[in-house]
Coordinates of C-alpha atoms in Angstrom, one line a residue:
Chain A
M1 CA 53.5 23.0 -4.8
L2 CA 52.3 23.9 -1.3
E3 CA 54.5 26.2 -0.9
L4 CA 53.0 28.3 -4.1
A5 CA 49.7 28.9 -1.8
I6 CA 51.9 31.1 0.7
R7 CA 52.9 33.4 -1.8
G8 CA 51.2 35.8 -3.0
S9 CA 50.3 39.8 -3.4
K10 CA 49.0 41.8 -1.5
K11 CA 45.4 41.7 -3.0
Y12 CA 45.8 37.7 -2.7
Y13 CA 46.7 38.4 0.9
G14 CA 43.6 40.3 1.7
W15 CA 41.5 38.3 0.3
M16 CA 42.3 35.6 2.8
L17 CA 42.5 37.5 5.9
F18 CA 39.1 39.0 4.9
L19 CA 37.6 35.4 4.7
L20 CA 39.7 34.1 8.1
S21 CA 37.9 37.1 10.1
I22 CA 35.1 36.0 9.1
I23 CA 35.4 32.6 9.9
G24 CA 37.1 33.7 13.3
V25 CA 33.0 35.5 13.6
G26 CA 31.2 32.3 12.5
F27 CA 34.1 30.0 15.1
F28 CA 33.3 32.5 17.6
F29 CA 29.1 31.4 17.8
Y30 CA 30.1 27.8 17.0
L31 CA 31.9 28.1 20.4
K32 CA 28.6 29.5 21.2
Q33 CA 26.3 26.3 19.3
L34 CA 29.0 24.0 20.2
D35 CA 28.1 25.7 24.5
F36 CA 24.0 26.1 24.9
G37 CA 23.4 23.4 22.3
L38 CA 21.5 23.7 18.5
G39 CA 18.8 25.8 19.8
I40 CA 20.8 28.6 19.3
T41 CA 19.3 27.7 15.7
G42 CA 15.9 28.2 14.2
M43 CA 15.6 24.1 14.5
S44 CA 13.1 22.6 16.1
R45 CA 11.4 18.6 17.1
D46 CA 9.5 19.6 14.1
V47 CA 11.7 20.8 11.3
S48 CA 15.1 18.8 13.0
W49 CA 17.0 19.5 9.4
G50 CA 17.6 23.1 8.7
F51 CA 20.7 25.6 6.5
Y52 CA 23.0 23.5 7.4
I53 CA 21.8 20.0 6.1
A54 CA 20.4 22.0 3.1
Q55 CA 23.8 24.0 2.2
F56 CA 25.7 20.1 2.8
T57 CA 23.0 18.3 0.1
F58 CA 23.9 21.2 -2.3
L59 CA 27.1 20.8 -2.0
V60 CA 28.0 18.0 -2.1
G61 CA 25.4 18.9 -6.2
V62 CA 28.5 20.6 -6.7
A63 CA 31.5 18.7 -5.6
A64 CA 29.9 15.8 -8.1
G65 CA 29.6 18.3 -10.6
G66 CA 33.3 18.3 -10.9
V67 CA 32.7 15.7 -13.2
M68 CA 31.9 17.3 -15.8
V69 CA 34.7 18.7 -16.8
V70 CA 36.8 15.7 -15.8
L71 CA 35.2 12.8 -17.2
P72 CA 35.7 14.5 -21.2
Y73 CA 38.6 14.3 -20.7
Y74 CA 39.6 12.3 -19.2
L75 CA 37.5 9.5 -20.8
H76 CA 36.7 11.0 -24.2
D77 CA 40.6 13.0 -24.1
Y78 CA 38.6 16.4 -24.9
K79 CA 41.9 18.0 -25.0
V80 CA 40.3 21.8 -24.3
Y81 CA 39.5 20.9 -20.5
G82 CA 43.1 20.0 -20.1
R83 CA 43.4 23.6 -18.8
V84 CA 40.0 23.8 -16.3
T85 CA 40.2 19.8 -15.5
I86 CA 42.5 20.7 -12.5
L87 CA 40.2 23.8 -11.3
G88 CA 36.6 21.2 -11.2
E89 CA 39.1 19.4 -9.3
F90 CA 39.7 21.3 -6.7
L91 CA 36.9 23.2 -7.3
A92 CA 35.1 19.6 -5.8
I93 CA 38.2 19.3 -3.2
A94 CA 36.3 22.3 -1.3
A95 CA 33.3 21.4 -1.7
V96 CA 33.3 18.5 -0.6
V97 CA 35.8 19.9 2.9
M98 CA 32.5 22.0 3.1
C99 CA 30.3 19.1 3.1
L100 CA 31.6 17.1 6.1
L101 CA 32.1 20.4 8.1
F102 CA 27.9 20.9 7.5
I103 CA 27.9 17.6 8.3
V104 CA 30.1 18.1 11.3
I105 CA 28.4 21.7 12.4
D106 CA 25.2 19.9 12.7
L107 CA 25.9 17.2 15.2
G108 CA 24.7 17.3 18.0
Q109 CA 27.0 15.7 19.8
P110 CA 30.2 16.2 17.3
M111 CA 32.7 14.8 19.0
R112 CA 31.8 12.0 19.1
V113 CA 31.5 11.8 15.7
F114 CA 33.8 9.1 14.9
N115 CA 31.2 6.4 16.6
V116 CA 30.4 6.3 12.8
P117 CA 33.1 4.0 11.7
L118 CA 33.4 2.7 15.3
Y119 CA 30.5 1.0 14.7
P120 CA 30.0 0.4 10.8
S121 CA 25.6 0.2 10.6
P122 CA 25.5 -0.6 6.3
N123 CA 21.8 -0.4 7.1
S124 CA 22.4 3.8 7.2
V125 CA 22.5 6.2 4.4
L126 CA 24.3 8.1 6.9
F127 CA 27.0 5.1 7.1
W128 CA 27.4 5.5 3.5
D129 CA 27.1 9.0 2.9
F130 CA 30.4 9.2 5.0
I131 CA 32.6 6.5 3.1
V132 CA 31.3 8.4 -0.3
L133 CA 31.9 11.7 0.7
N134 CA 35.8 11.0 2.9
G135 CA 36.2 8.3 0.0
Y136 CA 35.9 11.6 -3.2
L137 CA 37.5 14.1 -0.9
F138 CA 41.1 12.3 -1.2
L139 CA 40.2 10.8 -4.6
N140 CA 40.2 14.6 -5.8
L141 CA 42.7 15.7 -3.6
I142 CA 45.3 11.9 -4.6
V143 CA 44.5 13.0 -9.1
G144 CA 44.2 16.8 -9.1
W145 CA 47.6 17.4 -7.2
N146 CA 49.0 14.4 -8.9
V147 CA 48.8 14.8 -12.4
L148 CA 49.4 19.1 -11.5
E149 CA 52.8 18.0 -10.3
A150 CA 53.1 16.3 -13.4
E151 CA 52.7 19.1 -15.3
R152 CA 54.6 21.3 -13.8
N153 CA 57.7 19.0 -14.2
N154 CA 56.9 18.2 -17.2
V155 CA 56.3 14.9 -16.9
H156 CA 52.8 12.9 -18.3
Y157 CA 51.0 11.8 -14.8
Q158 CA 52.3 8.3 -13.7
A159 CA 50.7 5.3 -14.5
W160 CA 49.1 4.8 -11.1
V161 CA 47.2 7.8 -11.1
K162 CA 44.7 6.5 -14.0
P163 CA 42.5 3.7 -12.1
F164 CA 41.9 6.0 -9.5
I165 CA 41.6 9.1 -12.3
Y166 CA 38.4 6.3 -13.6
L167 CA 37.2 5.3 -10.3
S168 CA 36.7 9.1 -9.3
I169 CA 34.0 9.7 -12.1
P170 CA 31.3 6.9 -10.2
W171 CA 32.5 7.6 -7.8
A172 CA 31.1 11.9 -8.3
I173 CA 27.9 10.6 -9.3
S174 CA 28.0 8.4 -7.0
I175 CA 28.2 11.0 -4.1
H176 CA 25.1 12.9 -5.2
T177 CA 23.1 9.4 -5.4
V178 CA 23.7 8.7 -2.0
T179 CA 22.6 12.1 -0.9
A180 CA 19.8 11.8 -1.9
Y181 CA 19.7 8.5 -1.1
L182 CA 19.2 10.0 2.7
Y183 CA 16.0 11.8 2.1
A184 CA 14.2 9.3 -1.0
G185 CA 14.0 6.4 1.4
L186 CA 12.9 7.8 4.0
P187 CA 8.5 6.6 4.8
G188 CA 5.9 9.0 6.2
R189 CA 7.9 11.8 4.2
G190 CA 6.0 12.4 0.8
F191 CA 8.5 15.2 -0.2
W192 CA 11.1 13.2 -1.0
L193 CA 9.8 9.7 -1.6
T194 CA 10.1 9.6 -5.0
A195 CA 12.5 8.2 -7.0
I196 CA 13.1 11.4 -9.5
L197 CA 15.2 12.9 -6.4
A198 CA 18.1 11.3 -7.0
P199 CA 18.3 12.4 -10.7
R200 CA 16.8 15.6 -10.0
F201 CA 19.3 16.0 -7.3
L202 CA 21.9 15.3 -9.8
S203 CA 21.3 16.9 -12.8
S204 CA 21.1 20.1 -10.4
A205 CA 24.5 19.3 -9.8
F206 CA 25.4 18.8 -13.3
A207 CA 23.9 22.8 -13.6
S208 CA 25.5 25.0 -10.3
G209 CA 28.8 22.8 -10.5
P210 CA 29.6 23.8 -13.6
A211 CA 28.0 26.9 -13.8
L212 CA 30.0 27.9 -10.3
L213 CA 33.2 27.0 -12.4
I214 CA 32.0 29.5 -15.8
L215 CA 32.0 32.3 -13.1
L216 CA 35.3 31.4 -11.7
C217 CA 37.2 30.7 -15.2
L218 CA 35.8 33.7 -15.9
I219 CA 37.8 35.4 -12.2
I220 CA 40.4 33.8 -12.6
R221 CA 41.6 35.3 -16.8
K222 CA 40.1 38.3 -14.9
T223 CA 42.6 38.3 -12.1
T224 CA 45.9 36.3 -13.3
N225 CA 48.0 35.3 -16.3
F226 CA 46.0 32.0 -16.7
D227 CA 43.9 32.0 -19.7
P228 CA 40.8 29.3 -18.9
G229 CA 40.2 29.6 -23.0
R230 CA 37.2 31.3 -24.2
E231 CA 36.9 27.0 -26.0
A232 CA 36.5 25.6 -22.6
I233 CA 34.1 27.7 -21.5
Q234 CA 31.7 27.9 -24.4
T235 CA 31.6 23.8 -24.0
L236 CA 30.6 24.5 -20.2
A237 CA 27.9 26.7 -20.8
K238 CA 26.1 24.0 -23.0
T239 CA 26.9 21.1 -19.8
V240 CA 25.1 23.5 -17.6
A241 CA 22.7 24.7 -20.6
Y242 CA 21.4 20.9 -20.5
A243 CA 21.7 20.3 -17.0
I244 CA 19.7 22.9 -15.5
C245 CA 16.8 22.2 -18.4
L246 CA 16.6 18.7 -17.5
N247 CA 16.5 19.8 -14.0
V248 CA 13.5 21.7 -14.6
F249 CA 12.0 18.4 -16.4
F250 CA 12.5 16.4 -13.6
F251 CA 11.1 19.1 -11.6
L252 CA 8.0 19.1 -13.6
C253 CA 7.8 15.2 -13.8
E254 CA 7.7 15.4 -9.7
I255 CA 4.4 18.3 -10.0
F256 CA 2.9 16.1 -12.7
T257 CA 2.6 12.8 -9.9
V258 CA 2.0 15.0 -7.2
F259 CA -1.0 16.8 -8.0
Y260 CA -2.4 14.3 -10.8
S261 CA -2.8 11.6 -8.4
Q262 CA -3.1 14.8 -5.8
I263 CA -2.1 12.4 -3.1
P264 CA -2.5 15.2 -0.4
E265 CA 0.6 13.5 1.4
H266 CA 2.8 14.2 -1.4
M267 CA 0.9 17.2 -2.1
D268 CA 0.6 19.1 1.1
H269 CA 5.1 20.1 1.0
F270 CA 4.5 21.0 -2.4
K271 CA 1.1 23.6 -1.6
Y272 CA 3.3 24.8 2.2
L273 CA 6.6 25.8 -0.5
F274 CA 4.7 27.5 -3.7
T275 CA 1.5 28.6 -2.0
G276 CA 1.8 28.6 1.4
L277 CA -0.5 25.9 4.1
H278 CA -3.0 27.5 6.6
G279 CA -1.6 29.8 7.0
H280 CA 2.6 29.7 6.8
G281 CA 4.0 30.9 3.4
A282 CA 7.8 32.2 4.8
Y283 CA 9.1 30.1 1.6
V284 CA 6.9 31.4 -1.0
P285 CA 8.6 34.0 -2.6
W286 CA 12.0 31.7 -3.0
M287 CA 10.8 29.5 -4.1
W288 CA 9.0 30.7 -7.3
A289 CA 12.4 33.1 -7.4
S290 CA 13.7 30.2 -7.9
L291 CA 12.0 28.6 -10.3
A292 CA 11.7 32.5 -12.0
L293 CA 16.0 32.6 -12.2
M294 CA 16.3 28.8 -13.6
L295 CA 13.9 29.3 -16.0
L296 CA 15.7 32.6 -17.2
G297 CA 18.6 30.9 -17.2
I298 CA 17.5 28.5 -19.1
I299 CA 16.5 31.0 -21.5
L300 CA 19.9 32.8 -21.5
L301 CA 21.8 29.4 -22.1
V302 CA 19.9 27.7 -25.1
N303 CA 20.1 30.7 -27.0
P304 CA 23.5 30.6 -28.6
I305 CA 23.7 34.4 -29.5
T306 CA 23.5 34.9 -25.2
R307 CA 25.8 32.0 -24.7
K308 CA 27.8 33.4 -26.7
N309 CA 28.2 36.5 -25.0
E310 CA 30.6 36.0 -22.2
G311 CA 28.8 38.9 -20.1
V312 CA 25.5 37.1 -20.1
L313 CA 27.5 33.6 -20.1
A314 CA 28.2 35.5 -16.2
V315 CA 24.9 36.6 -15.7
A316 CA 23.4 33.2 -16.8
C317 CA 25.6 31.1 -14.9
V318 CA 24.9 33.6 -11.0
V319 CA 21.0 33.1 -12.0
I320 CA 21.7 29.3 -12.3
F321 CA 23.6 29.2 -9.5
A322 CA 21.1 31.3 -7.3
G323 CA 18.5 29.4 -8.7
T324 CA 19.4 26.0 -7.9
W325 CA 20.6 27.5 -4.3
I326 CA 18.1 28.1 -3.4
D327 CA 15.8 25.3 -4.4
K328 CA 18.3 22.9 -2.3
G329 CA 19.5 25.0 -0.3
M330 CA 15.9 26.8 1.7
G331 CA 13.5 24.5 -0.3
M332 CA 14.6 20.7 0.0
I333 CA 15.0 20.0 3.3
S334 CA 12.9 22.6 5.6
G335 CA 9.8 21.5 2.6
G336 CA 10.1 18.1 3.3
F337 CA 9.9 18.6 7.5
V338 CA 6.8 20.5 7.1
P339 CA 3.8 20.0 7.7
N340 CA 5.7 17.8 9.9
P341 CA 3.9 13.6 10.3
L342 CA 1.0 13.7 12.6
H343 CA -0.3 17.2 9.5
E344 CA 0.3 19.8 11.7
V345 CA 2.7 23.2 10.4
T346 CA 6.2 24.6 12.2
E347 CA 7.8 26.9 10.0
Y348 CA 11.2 26.3 10.0
I349 CA 13.4 30.2 10.2
P350 CA 17.1 29.8 10.5
S351 CA 18.7 32.4 13.2
V352 CA 20.7 34.7 13.0
P353 CA 23.8 32.5 14.0
E354 CA 22.5 29.7 12.4
L355 CA 23.4 32.2 9.7
I356 CA 26.8 33.5 10.7
I357 CA 28.4 29.2 11.3
S358 CA 26.8 28.6 7.7
L359 CA 28.6 32.0 6.3
A360 CA 31.2 31.4 7.9
V361 CA 31.7 27.1 7.2
W362 CA 31.4 28.8 2.7
C363 CA 34.6 31.3 3.4
V364 CA 35.8 28.7 4.8
G365 CA 35.4 26.7 1.0
F366 CA 37.0 29.5 0.0
L367 CA 39.7 29.9 1.8
V368 CA 40.7 26.2 0.6
L369 CA 39.1 27.0 -2.8
S370 CA 41.5 30.1 -3.5
A371 CA 44.5 28.3 -1.6
L372 CA 44.2 25.5 -3.9
Y373 CA 43.6 28.0 -7.5
K374 CA 46.9 29.9 -6.6
I375 CA 48.4 26.3 -6.8
A376 CA 47.2 25.6 -9.6
V377 CA 46.8 28.5 -11.4
S378 CA 50.9 29.5 -10.3
V379 CA 51.9 26.0 -11.7
K380 CA 49.5 27.1 -15.6
E381 CA 51.3 30.5 -14.7
E382 CA 54.9 28.5 -14.6
V383 CA 54.5 26.5 -17.2
G384 CA 53.5 28.6 -19.1
T385 CA 49.7 26.7 -20.9
Chain B
M1 CA 62.3 9.9 -1.0
D2 CA 65.0 7.4 0.7
S3 CA 63.9 4.4 1.7
S4 CA 63.2 3.6 5.6
R5 CA 61.2 6.4 4.7
R6 CA 58.9 5.1 2.2
Q7 CA 58.9 2.4 4.6
I8 CA 57.3 3.8 7.5
L9 CA 54.9 5.3 5.0
K10 CA 54.2 2.4 4.3
F11 CA 53.9 1.0 7.8
F12 CA 51.8 3.2 8.9
G13 CA 49.4 3.3 5.3
I14 CA 49.1 -0.5 6.0
S15 CA 48.0 -0.1 10.2
T16 CA 45.8 2.5 9.3
L17 CA 43.8 1.5 6.7
A18 CA 44.1 -2.3 9.2
M19 CA 42.7 -0.4 12.0
S20 CA 39.6 1.4 9.8
T21 CA 38.7 -1.4 8.0
K22 CA 39.3 -4.0 11.4
P23 CA 35.7 -3.2 11.9
L24 CA 33.9 -2.7 9.3
L25 CA 34.9 -6.3 8.1
D26 CA 33.2 -7.5 11.6
A27 CA 29.7 -6.1 11.4
F28 CA 30.0 -8.2 7.3
A29 CA 31.1 -10.9 9.0
A30 CA 28.6 -10.8 12.2
D31 CA 27.5 -14.2 13.1
P32 CA 24.5 -13.8 15.1
A33 CA 24.5 -17.1 16.2
A34 CA 28.0 -16.9 17.7
E35 CA 28.4 -13.4 19.3
G36 CA 24.7 -13.9 20.7
A37 CA 24.2 -15.2 24.3
E38 CA 27.8 -12.9 26.0
S39 CA 27.7 -10.3 23.8
K40 CA 23.9 -8.8 22.8
E41 CA 22.8 -9.8 26.7
T42 CA 25.0 -7.8 28.5
F43 CA 22.0 -7.2 30.9
L44 CA 20.6 -9.8 33.1
A45 CA 17.2 -9.8 33.2
G46 CA 16.0 -10.1 37.1
P47 CA 14.2 -13.0 38.3
E48 CA 11.0 -11.1 38.3
A49 CA 11.4 -9.6 34.3
L50 CA 8.4 -9.2 32.7
K51 CA 9.3 -11.1 29.2
A52 CA 7.4 -10.9 25.9
R53 CA 8.7 -12.0 21.6
Q54 CA 6.9 -8.3 20.9
W55 CA 5.9 -5.8 24.5
A56 CA 2.2 -4.5 22.3
M57 CA -0.1 -1.3 23.7
V58 CA -4.0 -1.3 23.1
I59 CA -5.3 2.2 23.8
D60 CA -9.1 2.2 24.9
T61 CA -9.5 5.9 23.4
R62 CA -12.7 5.7 23.8
E63 CA -12.3 5.5 28.2
F64 CA -10.2 9.1 27.2
H65 CA -12.5 12.0 27.2
S66 CA -10.9 15.0 27.9
L67 CA -6.9 16.2 29.2
E68 CA -7.6 15.5 32.9
D69 CA -7.5 11.7 31.7
V70 CA -4.7 11.5 29.7
E71 CA -2.5 14.1 31.8
P72 CA -2.3 12.4 34.8
L73 CA -0.1 9.0 31.7
I74 CA 1.7 12.0 30.7
E75 CA 2.8 12.6 33.9
A76 CA 3.3 9.4 35.0
C77 CA 5.5 8.9 31.8
H78 CA 7.9 12.5 32.0
S79 CA 8.6 12.4 35.7
I80 CA 9.7 9.2 36.0
H81 CA 12.2 10.1 33.1
N82 CA 13.4 13.1 33.4
V83 CA 11.6 14.5 30.5
P84 CA 12.4 18.6 30.8
N85 CA 10.0 21.5 30.5
L86 CA 11.4 23.6 27.9
P87 CA 9.7 27.0 27.8
I88 CA 9.8 27.1 24.2
R89 CA 7.9 24.7 22.1
R90 CA 11.2 24.3 19.7
H91 CA 12.7 23.0 22.1
E92 CA 10.1 21.2 22.9
I93 CA 10.7 17.3 24.4
K94 CA 8.3 14.5 25.0
W95 CA 7.7 10.8 25.1
I96 CA 4.0 10.5 25.7
W97 CA 1.5 13.6 24.2
E98 CA -2.3 13.8 23.3
T99 CA -3.6 15.2 20.4
E100 CA -6.3 15.0 17.7
Y101 CA -8.2 12.3 15.8
K102 CA -7.1 14.3 12.9
H103 CA -2.6 13.8 14.2
A104 CA -3.0 10.8 15.1
F105 CA -4.4 9.4 12.5
P106 CA -4.0 11.9 9.5
M107 CA -6.1 11.4 6.3
K108 CA -7.3 8.6 7.5
G109 CA -10.4 10.8 9.0
A110 CA -14.1 10.7 7.6
R111 CA -16.0 14.0 7.2
F112 CA -18.8 15.1 8.7
M113 CA -17.7 12.6 12.3
A114 CA -19.1 13.4 15.4
E115 CA -17.8 15.7 17.5
E116 CA -16.9 14.2 20.4
L117 CA -14.9 11.9 18.4
E118 CA -12.7 14.8 16.6
H119 CA -12.4 16.2 20.0
R120 CA -11.1 13.2 21.5
P121 CA -7.9 13.5 23.1
F122 CA -5.7 10.6 21.2
L123 CA -2.7 9.7 23.5
V124 CA 0.5 9.0 21.0
L125 CA 3.7 7.5 21.6
C126 CA 7.3 5.4 20.7
N127 CA 5.2 3.2 18.7
H128 CA 8.9 0.6 18.8
C129 CA 7.8 -0.6 15.3
E130 CA 8.5 -4.5 14.4
N131 CA 9.6 -2.6 11.4
P132 CA 11.2 -0.2 12.3
S133 CA 12.3 2.8 10.1
C134 CA 14.2 5.3 13.0
C135 CA 16.8 1.8 13.5
R136 CA 17.9 1.3 9.5
A137 CA 18.7 5.1 10.0
C138 CA 20.9 5.3 12.5
P139 CA 24.5 5.7 11.8
T140 CA 25.8 4.2 14.9
Q141 CA 23.1 2.2 16.0
A142 CA 22.7 4.0 18.8
T143 CA 19.2 4.0 18.0
F144 CA 17.8 -0.4 17.9
K145 CA 15.2 -2.8 18.3
R146 CA 16.1 -4.9 21.5
E147 CA 16.1 -8.7 19.8
S148 CA 15.0 -10.2 23.3
D149 CA 11.2 -8.0 23.5
G150 CA 11.2 -5.8 20.8
I151 CA 11.1 -2.3 22.2
V152 CA 12.8 0.0 20.2
L153 CA 15.4 1.6 22.8
M154 CA 18.3 4.6 22.9
D155 CA 21.9 3.9 24.0
F156 CA 22.0 8.3 25.3
H157 CA 26.2 7.6 25.0
R158 CA 26.7 6.6 21.4
C159 CA 23.9 8.8 20.0
I160 CA 25.5 11.6 17.8
G161 CA 23.2 13.9 17.5
C162 CA 23.3 13.9 13.1
R163 CA 18.8 13.9 14.4
F164 CA 18.6 10.5 10.7
C165 CA 15.6 9.1 13.2
M166 CA 14.1 11.5 13.8
A167 CA 13.5 12.1 9.4
A168 CA 13.4 8.7 9.5
C169 CA 10.3 8.6 11.8
P170 CA 6.7 8.2 10.5
Y171 CA 5.3 9.4 13.8
G172 CA 7.2 12.1 14.9
A173 CA 7.7 9.9 17.7
R174 CA 11.9 11.3 18.5
S175 CA 13.2 14.4 21.0
F176 CA 16.1 16.0 21.0
N177 CA 17.8 17.6 23.3
F178 CA 18.7 21.2 21.7
R179 CA 19.9 22.3 24.9
D180 CA 20.6 21.0 28.6
P181 CA 17.7 20.1 29.9
R182 CA 18.6 19.8 33.6
P183 CA 17.5 22.9 35.0
F184 CA 14.2 22.1 33.5
I185 CA 13.6 19.0 35.5
A186 CA 11.4 19.4 37.9
E187 CA 12.3 16.5 40.1
T188 CA 15.1 14.3 39.6
N189 CA 14.2 10.9 39.3
K190 CA 18.1 9.8 40.4
K191 CA 17.0 5.8 39.7
F192 CA 16.7 6.9 35.9
P193 CA 19.1 9.0 33.7
T194 CA 19.3 12.6 32.7
R195 CA 19.9 13.9 29.4
A196 CA 23.0 15.4 28.1
K197 CA 23.1 18.3 25.4
G198 CA 22.6 16.8 21.7
V199 CA 20.7 13.9 21.7
V200 CA 17.5 12.2 20.5
E201 CA 15.5 10.4 22.9
K202 CA 12.1 8.7 23.4
C203 CA 9.5 6.4 25.2
N204 CA 11.1 3.3 25.8
F205 CA 8.2 1.3 26.8
C206 CA 9.5 1.6 30.6
A207 CA 12.3 -1.2 29.8
E208 CA 13.2 0.0 33.3
R209 CA 10.7 -1.0 34.5
L210 CA 9.7 -4.1 32.3
A211 CA 12.9 -4.9 34.3
V212 CA 11.9 -5.6 37.7
G213 CA 8.3 -7.2 36.8
R214 CA 6.9 -3.6 36.9
L215 CA 4.3 -2.7 33.2
P216 CA 4.8 0.6 32.1
A217 CA 4.5 3.9 34.8
C218 CA 1.7 5.2 32.1
V219 CA -0.6 1.1 32.2
E220 CA -0.8 1.8 35.3
A221 CA -1.5 5.3 35.7
S222 CA -5.1 4.6 33.3
E223 CA -6.5 2.1 35.8
G224 CA -6.9 -0.1 32.8
K225 CA -7.8 2.1 29.1
V226 CA -4.2 1.1 28.4
T227 CA -3.9 -2.5 27.9
F228 CA 0.0 -4.0 27.9
G229 CA 1.5 -7.1 26.6
D230 CA 3.2 -9.7 24.0
L231 CA 1.9 -9.3 20.4
Y232 CA 3.0 -13.1 19.6
D233 CA 1.5 -14.8 23.4
P234 CA -2.5 -15.8 21.5
D235 CA -3.1 -15.3 25.9
S236 CA -1.7 -11.9 26.1
P237 CA -4.0 -9.7 27.7
V238 CA -3.2 -7.6 24.5
R239 CA -4.4 -10.5 22.5
E240 CA -7.9 -10.6 23.7
R241 CA -8.6 -6.7 23.3
I242 CA -7.1 -7.1 19.5
K243 CA -9.9 -10.4 19.6
T244 CA -12.6 -8.7 20.8
N245 CA -12.2 -5.2 19.1
Y246 CA -11.8 -3.3 16.2
T247 CA -8.4 -2.0 16.7
I248 CA -6.3 0.1 14.0
R249 CA -2.9 1.4 14.1
R250 CA -1.4 4.6 12.8
K251 CA 0.3 4.6 9.0
Q252 CA 0.7 0.7 9.4
S253 CA 0.6 1.2 5.1
L254 CA 3.9 2.1 5.7
G255 CA 4.8 -1.0 6.9
T256 CA 6.5 -0.5 10.0
E257 CA 4.2 -2.7 11.6
P258 CA 3.8 -0.5 14.8
S259 CA 2.4 -2.1 18.0
I260 CA 0.6 1.0 19.5
Y261 CA -3.7 -0.3 18.5
Y262 CA -6.1 2.4 19.5
I263 CA -9.7 0.8 19.7
V264 CA -11.6 4.3 18.5

């Protein structure tokens, strides 16, 4: 089936070349980072994780979001999702590829990354993250590829694939749970030290992942002869609606505990993000924008009139994706480091090279996604579903 | 697929699996008693080496009044350990430094404290915790608690620079080499390694000096204001100071059991 990815229209080639050119620029800056060190980023002794790890965290969510189509289709035999399941699996693959890249580019000594499997440390959450992310990548490759190939050959997929499908469902939950545990078990980081972190991560994942999937479905319908189907899109929209409600609810649960208890070590991070602390407040407008976007998303998606209008639905999905991205891809990481353990405020602003490298990783993801979707859509067009 | 190709693929599949699971199994099946003697104690302690179950430090902050009082200690440490002096604060590396009471002990201050106490320089460094969260976080055991004397050490050659330990440390004790530190070392001490860019570093309780029977550099430079010894030896100087003075530790409530005690 791979040949389908390299046979395409001029538009397809143009798009891929466009992505490759940005990747090229990003790669140049990454070489600079390799040469100079992570000092070319905005990270510091106090804010020792930044944009890269934040993107990683957000994208683990997008990857886990794929399970929102896999579960109803395979576990509940929800036939409507027959057309979009492969899109969800392939989105997960592209997202995990980005996650792994973001981890590697964040390492100070990337050539030593294989020290992780070489000196396995079961007490480190990062060790488990390494396992669950790679495992999820392989599960989705195995399942997606085999099911699509079977569809192309007009046969049912082979029986041995079934256990992998079932395994991929709890595995999707695990990748984002483990990612939350990276943060939620650290003493002295009051912002993350909360049991609601993993549920918050999952709810935002199940909003952002399917929201992106809806947008991708709409784009596919516009640009190809394959229609993922209105009903599938509408059902996905309901998933997004409930997930974003839960995400805001979990956030408010956290806000209640933190502010009713009045414990400064937990409050100060929220104060920094939402009102500014000791005169530092670079993230204040962003955080309020994130909250406003998520609330707007709820209004647009819970209301059936707006949800059923696909134009409005597209806007709502963009709004929710942006809102959850700011929340996790910007505030979640730097918010946990400010103030620092000595209660000093060092702000973190990503540097331009850092942003360009991050953009390039996103482009790698979209390159992988475009190639995989090209294959999937070509197969779907071939078999004429 | 013909059968020979399938067999070759099978062979590679199984051998890859075997290679990747072996260290994993080792980790779970490790028998500390069996390997303890040979594989863990690769450094031979010299005849003069100072030994302890858990090294600890008592800092008598009453004896430190101004920056001039703390600077010799910081200088002693940073010069022998090749700690660079980087121009940009973001890239800063420090093993031991001074800060105010409210930063050393956030949330522990009284209101309207004596001005002298409020501005007294407090030395802060790695706490060599008995239950270190950094070692728990490290995915490669590049940072580890040495069983023989409780020092939390770094293997600069194994560290992958993921900085999980920096997030895990509740004391901000760790620094990261955001760039090559070597051009910024005033005078290189050839007896101690310099670091490469991309690895984490921190205070090592002068493990290299203890191995040859010398006290840590900061202790030596403090002229008695800082006491060092075995926490589990009832006759050690640190036990004497802890017994006769009221001491506090940084963020005791987190359960990390820091080994630096402060007399305030």
